[in-house]
Amino acid sequence: MLDVSVIEDAEAAAVSLDPIRARLLAELAAGPASAAMLAGRVDLPRQKVNYHLKALEKHGLVELAGERRKGNVTERLMRATAASYVISPLALAAVQPDPARFRDQLSARWLLALAARLVRDTGALITGADRAGKRIATYALDGEVRFASAAQRAAFVEELTRGVSALIAKYHDEDAAGGRPHRVVVALHPTVKQATAEAAQARPEVAAPADADPA
């Protein structure tokens, strides 16, 4: 089972977003189970569960983990193909965010467009690497900084911009033979507290605007 799988197909995304199928995915991410076992957990008839499992299997979201005999019946034990899933913007290709349409480094919506592109591109890399049986050279830096004031945050952003821009200028070689371009994205945003996220999920109408500045 993969830790994370990227859903790029629109039909697969629609299947995964169905509440019942999403519940079945969660159950099967915890361990293999048959339709009969799942029926009791999700309070649905076995035939109905089988119907949903076939849809999930068709789109590669679940797979056969094994079979077992139970009386005169052979049960198929299914499992999720990943512990969690991310839907790529490719699933909405015609309306996916495009950071090139506008550039505002202080806009939360531009940050969202960048994040969407990061999901899309990383998903495509993973898909291609899996097919070729190769690894991907990636790197990620994750940290958190607490600013004393908005002025401190602005100074940090300015210094970060200068530093990263200098590194890009130092190592970028447009004419390098055999060179391969790499995308560099550095993101800074207020940390979302768990309680705030849960409250926003439960009551989206009270969530703060995307560009709200708490400082």
Coordinates of C-alpha atoms in Angstrom, one line a residue:
M1 CA 0.0 0.0 0.0
L2 CA 1.2 3.5 -0.9
D3 CA 1.4 6.2 1.7
V4 CA -0.2 8.7 -0.7
S5 CA -1.8 8.3 -4.1
V6 CA -2.6 11.1 -6.5
I7 CA -6.0 10.9 -8.4
E8 CA -5.7 12.5 -11.8
D9 CA -8.7 11.1 -13.6
A10 CA -12.0 13.1 -13.2
E11 CA -14.2 10.0 -13.0
A12 CA -11.9 8.5 -10.3
A13 CA -12.1 11.7 -8.4
A14 CA -15.9 11.7 -8.6
V15 CA -15.9 8.1 -7.4
S16 CA -13.7 8.9 -4.4
L17 CA -15.8 11.9 -3.3
D18 CA -19.0 9.9 -3.0
P19 CA -19.5 9.8 0.8
I20 CA -20.2 6.0 1.0
R21 CA -17.2 5.2 -1.1
A22 CA -15.0 7.6 0.8
R23 CA -16.1 5.7 4.0
L24 CA -15.2 2.4 2.4
L25 CA -11.8 3.7 1.3
A26 CA -11.1 4.8 4.9
E27 CA -12.1 1.3 6.2
L28 CA -10.0 -0.5 3.6
A29 CA -7.0 1.8 4.3
A30 CA -7.1 0.4 7.9
G31 CA -6.8 -3.2 6.6
P32 CA -8.3 -5.7 4.1
A33 CA -11.9 -6.6 4.4
S34 CA -14.7 -8.4 2.5
A35 CA -18.0 -6.9 1.4
A36 CA -19.7 -8.8 4.1
M37 CA -17.3 -7.4 6.8
L38 CA -17.7 -3.9 5.5
A39 CA -21.5 -4.2 5.3
G40 CA -21.8 -4.3 9.1
R41 CA -19.4 -1.4 9.5
V42 CA -21.1 1.0 7.2
D43 CA -24.7 -0.3 7.8
L44 CA -25.4 -1.2 4.2
P45 CA -26.5 -4.5 2.5
R46 CA -23.6 -6.6 1.2
Q47 CA -24.8 -6.3 -2.4
K48 CA -24.7 -2.5 -2.1
V49 CA -21.2 -2.6 -0.7
N50 CA -20.1 -4.9 -3.6
Y51 CA -21.5 -2.4 -6.0
H52 CA -19.4 0.4 -4.5
L53 CA -16.3 -1.7 -4.3
K54 CA -16.5 -2.6 -8.0
A55 CA -16.6 1.1 -8.8
L56 CA -13.6 1.8 -6.6
E57 CA -11.7 -1.2 -8.0
K58 CA -12.5 -0.1 -11.6
H59 CA -10.6 3.2 -11.0
G60 CA -7.7 1.6 -9.1
L61 CA -8.6 3.0 -5.7
V62 CA -8.9 -0.5 -4.1
E63 CA -7.4 -3.8 -5.1
L64 CA -7.7 -7.5 -4.3
A65 CA -5.7 -8.4 -1.2
G66 CA -6.7 -12.1 -1.2
E67 CA -9.5 -14.6 -1.0
R68 CA -10.9 -16.8 1.8
R69 CA -13.5 -19.5 1.9
K70 CA -16.5 -19.0 4.2
G71 CA -18.9 -21.9 4.0
N72 CA -19.7 -22.4 0.3
V73 CA -18.8 -18.9 -0.6
T74 CA -15.4 -17.5 -1.6
E75 CA -15.0 -14.0 -0.2
R76 CA -12.8 -11.4 -1.9
L77 CA -10.7 -9.4 0.6
M78 CA -10.1 -5.9 -0.7
R79 CA -7.7 -3.2 0.4
A80 CA -7.2 0.4 -0.4
T81 CA -4.3 1.1 -2.8
A82 CA -3.1 3.9 -0.6
A83 CA -3.4 5.1 3.0
S84 CA -4.6 8.5 1.7
Y85 CA -5.4 10.2 -1.6
V86 CA -4.9 13.6 -3.1
I87 CA -7.0 14.8 -6.0
S88 CA -4.8 16.5 -8.6
P89 CA -6.0 19.7 -10.4
L90 CA -5.7 17.6 -13.6
A91 CA -9.1 16.1 -12.6
L92 CA -10.5 19.5 -13.4
A93 CA -8.1 20.2 -16.2
A94 CA -10.2 22.8 -18.0
V95 CA -10.5 25.0 -14.9
Q96 CA -7.3 24.1 -12.9
P97 CA -5.5 27.0 -11.3
D98 CA -2.7 28.6 -13.4
P99 CA -0.2 30.7 -11.5
A100 CA 1.0 32.3 -14.8
R101 CA -2.4 34.1 -15.1
F102 CA -1.5 36.5 -12.4
R103 CA 1.5 37.0 -10.0
D104 CA 1.0 38.5 -6.6
Q105 CA 3.4 37.2 -4.1
L106 CA 1.3 38.5 -1.2
S107 CA -1.9 36.9 -2.4
A108 CA -3.2 33.8 -0.6
R109 CA -5.0 32.8 -3.8
W110 CA -1.8 32.9 -5.8
L111 CA -0.2 30.7 -3.1
L112 CA -3.2 28.3 -3.6
A113 CA -2.6 28.3 -7.4
L114 CA 1.1 27.5 -6.7
A115 CA 0.1 24.7 -4.3
A116 CA -2.3 23.2 -6.9
R117 CA 0.4 23.2 -9.5
L118 CA 2.8 21.6 -7.0
V119 CA 0.2 18.8 -6.4
R120 CA -0.3 18.4 -10.2
D121 CA 3.3 18.3 -11.2
T122 CA 4.4 16.0 -8.3
G123 CA 1.5 13.7 -9.0
A124 CA 2.5 13.5 -12.7
L125 CA 6.1 12.8 -11.7
I126 CA 5.1 10.0 -9.3
T127 CA 2.8 8.5 -11.9
G128 CA 5.6 8.5 -14.5
A129 CA 8.2 7.2 -12.1
D130 CA 6.0 4.4 -11.0
R131 CA 5.4 3.3 -14.6
A132 CA 9.1 3.4 -15.3
G133 CA 10.1 1.7 -12.0
K134 CA 12.3 4.7 -11.1
R135 CA 12.8 7.0 -8.1
I136 CA 12.3 10.7 -8.2
A137 CA 14.9 13.2 -6.9
T138 CA 12.8 15.5 -4.6
Y139 CA 13.4 17.6 -1.6
A140 CA 11.1 19.4 0.8
L141 CA 11.7 21.8 3.6
D142 CA 9.1 22.2 6.3
G143 CA 9.4 24.6 9.2
E144 CA 7.4 27.1 11.3
V145 CA 8.4 30.6 12.4
R146 CA 6.6 32.8 14.9
F147 CA 6.8 36.5 14.0
A148 CA 6.7 39.2 16.7
S149 CA 5.0 41.6 14.3
A150 CA 3.8 42.2 10.8
A151 CA 7.0 44.2 10.2
Q152 CA 9.1 41.3 11.2
R153 CA 7.2 39.1 8.8
A154 CA 7.7 41.6 6.0
A155 CA 11.4 41.8 6.7
F156 CA 11.6 38.0 6.7
V157 CA 9.9 37.8 3.3
E158 CA 12.2 40.4 1.8
E159 CA 15.3 38.6 3.1
L160 CA 14.0 35.2 2.0
T161 CA 13.3 36.7 -1.5
R162 CA 16.8 38.1 -1.8
G163 CA 18.4 34.9 -0.5
V164 CA 16.5 32.4 -2.7
S165 CA 16.8 34.7 -5.8
A166 CA 20.6 34.9 -5.2
L167 CA 20.8 31.0 -5.0
I168 CA 18.7 30.7 -8.2
A169 CA 21.0 33.1 -10.0
K170 CA 24.1 31.4 -8.7
Y171 CA 23.2 27.9 -9.8
H172 CA 21.0 28.5 -12.9
D173 CA 22.8 27.5 -16.1
E174 CA 20.6 28.1 -19.1
D175 CA 23.1 26.5 -21.5
A176 CA 24.2 23.5 -19.5
A177 CA 24.5 20.4 -21.8
G178 CA 22.2 17.7 -20.4
G179 CA 20.9 20.0 -17.7
R180 CA 17.3 19.6 -16.4
P181 CA 15.1 22.4 -15.2
H182 CA 13.8 22.1 -11.6
R183 CA 10.9 24.1 -10.1
V184 CA 11.6 26.0 -6.9
V185 CA 8.7 26.9 -4.6
V186 CA 9.0 28.5 -1.2
A187 CA 5.7 29.0 0.6
L188 CA 5.0 31.1 3.7
H189 CA 1.5 31.2 5.3
P190 CA 0.0 31.4 8.8
T191 CA -0.2 28.0 10.5
V192 CA -3.7 26.6 10.5
K193 CA -4.6 25.4 14.0
Q194 CA -6.3 22.0 14.2
A195 CA -9.3 23.3 16.1
T196 CA -9.7 26.1 13.6
A197 CA -9.6 23.7 10.7
E198 CA -12.1 21.4 12.2
A199 CA -14.5 24.3 13.0
A200 CA -14.2 25.5 9.4
Q201 CA -15.0 22.1 8.1
A202 CA -18.0 21.8 10.2
R203 CA -19.2 25.4 9.6
P204 CA -17.6 26.7 6.4
E205 CA -19.7 29.8 6.5
V206 CA -17.7 31.1 9.4
A207 CA -14.3 30.4 7.9
A208 CA -12.0 33.4 7.5
P209 CA -11.6 34.8 3.9
A210 CA -8.7 33.3 2.0
D211 CA -6.7 36.6 2.0
A212 CA -7.4 37.5 5.6
D213 CA -4.3 38.8 7.4
P214 CA -4.4 38.0 11.2
A215 CA -1.3 40.2 11.9

